[in-house]
C-alpha positions as a Markdown table, in Angstrom:
| # | Residue | x | y | z |
|---|---|---|---|---|
| 1 | Met | 133.6 | 178.6 | -98.9 |
| 2 | Ala | 131.2 | 180.3 | -96.5 |
| 3 | His | 131.7 | 180.7 | -92.7 |
| 4 | Leu | 128.9 | 180.0 | -90.3 |
| 5 | Leu | 128.9 | 181.3 | -86.7 |
| 6 | His | 126.8 | 179.2 | -84.4 |
| 7 | Leu | 125.7 | 180.9 | -81.2 |
| 8 | Asp | 123.7 | 179.3 | -78.3 |
| 9 | Ser | 122.3 | 181.5 | -75.5 |
| 10 | Ser | 120.4 | 179.0 | -73.3 |
| 11 | Pro | 121.9 | 178.4 | -69.9 |
| 12 | Arg | 120.4 | 174.9 | -70.0 |
| 13 | Gly | 122.4 | 171.9 | -71.2 |
| 14 | Glu | 121.0 | 168.8 | -72.9 |
| 15 | Arg | 117.5 | 169.8 | -71.9 |
| 16 | Ser | 117.6 | 173.0 | -73.9 |
| 17 | Ile | 115.3 | 172.8 | -76.9 |
| 18 | Ser | 116.9 | 175.9 | -78.6 |
| 19 | Arg | 120.3 | 174.1 | -78.4 |
| 20 | Gln | 118.8 | 171.0 | -80.0 |
| 21 | Leu | 117.3 | 173.0 | -82.8 |
| 22 | Thr | 120.4 | 175.0 | -83.6 |
| 23 | Lys | 122.4 | 171.8 | -83.5 |
| 24 | Glu | 120.0 | 170.2 | -86.0 |
| 25 | Phe | 120.4 | 173.2 | -88.3 |
| 26 | Val | 124.2 | 173.2 | -88.2 |
| 27 | Ala | 124.3 | 169.4 | -88.8 |
| 28 | Ala | 122.1 | 169.7 | -91.8 |
| 29 | Trp | 124.2 | 172.7 | -93.0 |
| 30 | Gln | 127.4 | 170.8 | -92.7 |
| 31 | Thr | 125.9 | 167.8 | -94.6 |
| 32 | Ala | 124.8 | 170.2 | -97.4 |
| 33 | Phe | 127.9 | 172.3 | -97.4 |
| 34 | Pro | 130.8 | 170.2 | -96.0 |
| 35 | Glu | 133.4 | 172.7 | -97.3 |
| 36 | Asp | 132.0 | 175.5 | -95.1 |
| 37 | Ala | 133.7 | 176.6 | -91.9 |
| 38 | Val | 131.7 | 176.6 | -88.6 |
| 39 | Thr | 132.6 | 178.5 | -85.5 |
| 40 | Tyr | 130.8 | 177.8 | -82.2 |
| 41 | Arg | 130.3 | 180.1 | -79.2 |
| 42 | Asp | 128.3 | 179.0 | -76.2 |
| 43 | Leu | 127.0 | 182.2 | -74.7 |
| 44 | Gly | 124.9 | 180.3 | -72.2 |
| 45 | His | 127.7 | 178.5 | -70.4 |
| 46 | Ser | 130.7 | 180.8 | -71.2 |
| 47 | Leu | 129.3 | 184.0 | -69.9 |
| 48 | Ile | 130.2 | 187.4 | -71.5 |
| 49 | Pro | 131.1 | 190.1 | -69.0 |
| 50 | Pro | 128.8 | 193.1 | -68.8 |
| 51 | Val | 129.8 | 196.5 | -70.1 |
| 52 | Asp | 131.5 | 198.5 | -67.3 |
| 53 | Glu | 132.9 | 202.0 | -66.8 |
| 54 | Pro | 136.4 | 201.2 | -68.3 |
| 55 | Trp | 134.7 | 199.7 | -71.3 |
| 56 | Ile | 132.6 | 202.8 | -71.9 |
| 57 | Ala | 135.7 | 205.0 | -71.5 |
| 58 | Ala | 137.6 | 202.9 | -73.9 |
| 59 | Ala | 134.9 | 202.6 | -76.5 |
| 60 | Phe | 134.4 | 206.3 | -76.7 |
| 61 | Ser | 138.1 | 207.2 | -76.8 |
| 62 | Pro | 140.1 | 207.4 | -80.1 |
| 63 | Pro | 142.1 | 204.2 | -80.5 |
| 64 | Asp | 145.4 | 206.1 | -80.5 |
| 65 | Ala | 144.5 | 207.8 | -77.2 |
| 66 | Arg | 143.7 | 204.6 | -75.3 |
| 67 | Ser | 146.0 | 203.5 | -72.4 |
| 68 | Pro | 147.0 | 199.8 | -72.1 |
| 69 | Glu | 144.3 | 199.5 | -69.5 |
| 70 | Leu | 141.6 | 200.8 | -71.8 |
| 71 | Asn | 142.7 | 198.6 | -74.6 |
| 72 | Ala | 142.4 | 195.6 | -72.2 |
| 73 | Ala | 138.9 | 196.7 | -71.3 |
| 74 | Leu | 137.9 | 196.1 | -75.0 |
| 75 | Lys | 139.7 | 192.8 | -75.4 |
| 76 | Val | 136.5 | 190.7 | -75.1 |
| 77 | Ser | 134.5 | 193.1 | -77.3 |
| 78 | Asp | 137.2 | 193.1 | -80.0 |
| 79 | Ala | 137.3 | 189.3 | -80.1 |
| 80 | Leu | 133.6 | 189.0 | -80.4 |
| 81 | Ile | 133.3 | 191.6 | -83.1 |
| 82 | Asn | 136.2 | 190.1 | -85.1 |
| 83 | Glu | 134.3 | 186.8 | -84.9 |
| 84 | Leu | 131.2 | 188.4 | -86.3 |
| 85 | Ile | 133.1 | 190.1 | -89.0 |
| 86 | Ser | 134.8 | 186.9 | -90.2 |
| 87 | Ala | 131.5 | 185.0 | -90.5 |
| 88 | Asp | 129.0 | 185.2 | -93.5 |
| 89 | His | 126.1 | 183.5 | -91.8 |
| 90 | Tyr | 124.9 | 183.4 | -88.2 |
| 91 | Val | 122.6 | 180.9 | -86.5 |
| 92 | Leu | 121.4 | 182.0 | -83.0 |
| 93 | Gly | 119.4 | 180.0 | -80.5 |
| 94 | Val | 117.4 | 182.1 | -78.1 |
| 95 | Pro | 114.9 | 181.0 | -75.5 |
| 96 | Met | 112.3 | 183.6 | -74.5 |
| 97 | Tyr | 112.8 | 184.9 | -71.0 |
| 98 | Asn | 110.1 | 187.3 | -69.6 |
| 99 | Phe | 109.1 | 188.1 | -73.2 |
| 100 | Asn | 112.7 | 189.0 | -74.2 |
| 101 | Val | 116.2 | 187.5 | -74.5 |
| 102 | Pro | 118.3 | 186.0 | -71.7 |
| 103 | Ser | 120.6 | 188.4 | -69.9 |
| 104 | Asn | 123.7 | 186.6 | -71.1 |
| 105 | Leu | 122.7 | 187.3 | -74.7 |
| 106 | Lys | 122.0 | 190.9 | -73.8 |
| 107 | Ala | 125.6 | 191.1 | -72.4 |
| 108 | Phe | 126.9 | 189.8 | -75.7 |
| 109 | Ile | 124.9 | 192.3 | -77.7 |
| 110 | Asp | 126.2 | 195.2 | -75.5 |
| 111 | Gln | 129.8 | 194.1 | -76.2 |
| 112 | Ile | 129.3 | 194.0 | -80.0 |
| 113 | Val | 127.2 | 197.1 | -80.6 |
| 114 | Arg | 130.1 | 199.5 | -80.7 |
| 115 | Val | 130.5 | 202.8 | -82.5 |
| 116 | Gly | 133.4 | 202.7 | -85.0 |
| 117 | Arg | 133.5 | 198.9 | -85.1 |
| 118 | Thr | 130.0 | 197.7 | -85.9 |
| 119 | Phe | 128.2 | 201.0 | -86.6 |
| 120 | Val | 128.9 | 204.7 | -87.3 |
| 121 | Val | 126.8 | 207.8 | -86.7 |
| 122 | Asn | 126.1 | 209.4 | -90.0 |
| 123 | Ala | 125.8 | 213.2 | -90.8 |
| 124 | Gln | 122.1 | 213.1 | -90.2 |
| 125 | Gly | 122.6 | 211.7 | -86.7 |
| 126 | Gly | 121.3 | 208.3 | -87.7 |
| 127 | Tyr | 123.2 | 204.9 | -87.6 |
| 128 | Asp | 124.9 | 203.1 | -90.4 |
| 129 | Gly | 125.7 | 199.5 | -89.8 |
| 130 | Leu | 129.0 | 198.1 | -90.8 |
| 131 | Leu | 128.2 | 194.4 | -90.9 |
| 132 | Met | 126.6 | 194.3 | -94.3 |
| 133 | His | 125.7 | 191.4 | -96.6 |
| 134 | Lys | 125.3 | 188.9 | -93.7 |
| 135 | Lys | 122.5 | 186.5 | -93.1 |
| 136 | Met | 121.1 | 185.5 | -89.7 |
| 137 | Leu | 118.8 | 182.7 | -88.6 |
| 138 | Val | 117.3 | 183.1 | -85.1 |
| 139 | Ile | 115.7 | 180.0 | -83.6 |
| 140 | Thr | 113.6 | 180.9 | -80.6 |
| 141 | Thr | 111.8 | 178.7 | -78.0 |
| 142 | Arg | 108.7 | 180.1 | -76.3 |
| 143 | Gly | 106.2 | 178.8 | -73.8 |
| 144 | Gly | 103.4 | 180.7 | -75.4 |
| 145 | Thr | 102.6 | 182.1 | -78.8 |
| 146 | Tyr | 102.5 | 185.8 | -79.9 |
| 147 | Pro | 101.0 | 186.0 | -83.4 |
| 148 | Ala | 101.0 | 189.4 | -85.2 |
| 149 | Gly | 97.6 | 191.0 | -85.2 |
| 150 | Thr | 96.6 | 189.5 | -81.8 |
| 151 | Pro | 96.6 | 191.1 | -78.4 |
| 152 | Tyr | 99.4 | 188.7 | -77.4 |
| 153 | Ala | 101.8 | 190.2 | -80.0 |
| 154 | Ala | 102.3 | 193.2 | -77.7 |
| 155 | Phe | 104.2 | 190.9 | -75.3 |
| 156 | Asp | 106.8 | 189.9 | -77.8 |
| 157 | Phe | 109.8 | 192.1 | -77.1 |
| 158 | Gln | 112.2 | 189.4 | -78.4 |
| 159 | Glu | 111.8 | 189.4 | -82.2 |
| 160 | Pro | 111.4 | 193.2 | -82.5 |
| 161 | Tyr | 114.4 | 193.8 | -80.3 |
| 162 | Leu | 116.7 | 191.4 | -82.1 |
| 163 | Arg | 115.6 | 192.8 | -85.5 |
| 164 | Ala | 116.2 | 196.3 | -84.4 |
| 165 | Ile | 119.6 | 195.9 | -82.7 |
| 166 | Phe | 121.1 | 193.6 | -85.3 |
| 167 | Gly | 119.7 | 195.8 | -88.0 |
| 168 | Met | 121.4 | 198.8 | -86.4 |
| 169 | Ile | 124.8 | 197.1 | -87.0 |
| 170 | Gly | 123.9 | 196.2 | -90.6 |
| 171 | Ile | 122.4 | 192.7 | -90.3 |
| 172 | Asn | 119.0 | 193.1 | -91.9 |
| 173 | Asn | 118.6 | 189.8 | -93.6 |
| 174 | Ile | 117.2 | 187.9 | -90.5 |
| 175 | Thr | 115.0 | 184.8 | -90.6 |
| 176 | Phe | 113.1 | 183.7 | -87.5 |
| 177 | Ile | 111.9 | 180.2 | -86.7 |
| 178 | His | 109.7 | 180.2 | -83.6 |
| 179 | Ala | 109.2 | 177.0 | -81.7 |
| 180 | Asp | 106.4 | 178.2 | -79.6 |
| 181 | Gln | 103.5 | 176.9 | -77.5 |
| 182 | Leu | 106.0 | 174.6 | -75.7 |
| 183 | Ala | 104.1 | 175.0 | -72.4 |
| 184 | Ser | 100.6 | 174.6 | -74.0 |
| 185 | Gly | 100.3 | 170.8 | -73.7 |
| 186 | Glu | 102.0 | 167.9 | -75.4 |
| 187 | Asp | 100.1 | 168.0 | -78.7 |
| 188 | Ala | 100.7 | 171.7 | -79.2 |
| 189 | Arg | 104.3 | 171.2 | -78.2 |
| 190 | Gln | 105.0 | 168.4 | -80.6 |
| 191 | Gln | 103.2 | 170.1 | -83.5 |
| 192 | Ser | 105.3 | 173.2 | -82.9 |
| 193 | Leu | 108.6 | 171.3 | -82.7 |
| 194 | Ala | 107.7 | 169.4 | -85.9 |
| 195 | Ala | 107.0 | 172.6 | -87.7 |
| 196 | Ala | 110.2 | 174.2 | -86.5 |
| 197 | Lys | 112.2 | 171.2 | -87.7 |
| 198 | Asp | 110.5 | 171.2 | -91.1 |
| 199 | Ala | 111.4 | 174.9 | -91.4 |
| 200 | Ile | 115.0 | 174.2 | -90.5 |
| 201 | Gln | 115.4 | 171.5 | -93.2 |
| 202 | His | 113.7 | 173.8 | -95.8 |
| 203 | Leu | 115.9 | 176.7 | -94.9 |
| 204 | Val | 119.1 | 174.8 | -95.3 |
| 205 | Thr | 118.4 | 174.3 | -99.0 |
| 206 | Thr | 117.0 | 177.8 | -99.7 |
| 207 | Trp | 118.9 | 180.2 | -97.4 |
């Protein structure tokens, strides 16, 4: 039995397209694999606190040297990291904001990228991720389109950032489905959504 962690990061509710698409994937997944466990976390509505000074002091202190106050500063981080560790697969819905990710998703990432828990510094001064053998699906929603090899690709800080930061903690098997051109007229919008939904259904059977 596998464990799927479903994360939404849009602050919108029923009007959120990224939420609709991740929900469609999870529903198809549960139909195909009814024995699998699914955990849901709503990053868009249950906001994650940003990293602060006590968090930094605690994260860079040996566990046996932390005061009760420093341990409390890492409570949210520990819970989020434990959730990541327990899952085998992740599906993450991400709207593009200003060519990158929403601030609430960035706060989540800052809480989970933590030395000694999700990565270590190796002898060469590089990073070794600790969350190995996981798979991640990222479903993005975008007003425009940023194809590789075009001048517009330089504006896409979303996919490169997510690949880099999750790769740093060991999650390198990442699939992206981009529902783009959503602000480019109704025809382009519907074509993009249809393509994204087809990709979702295909991925459920091949992932």
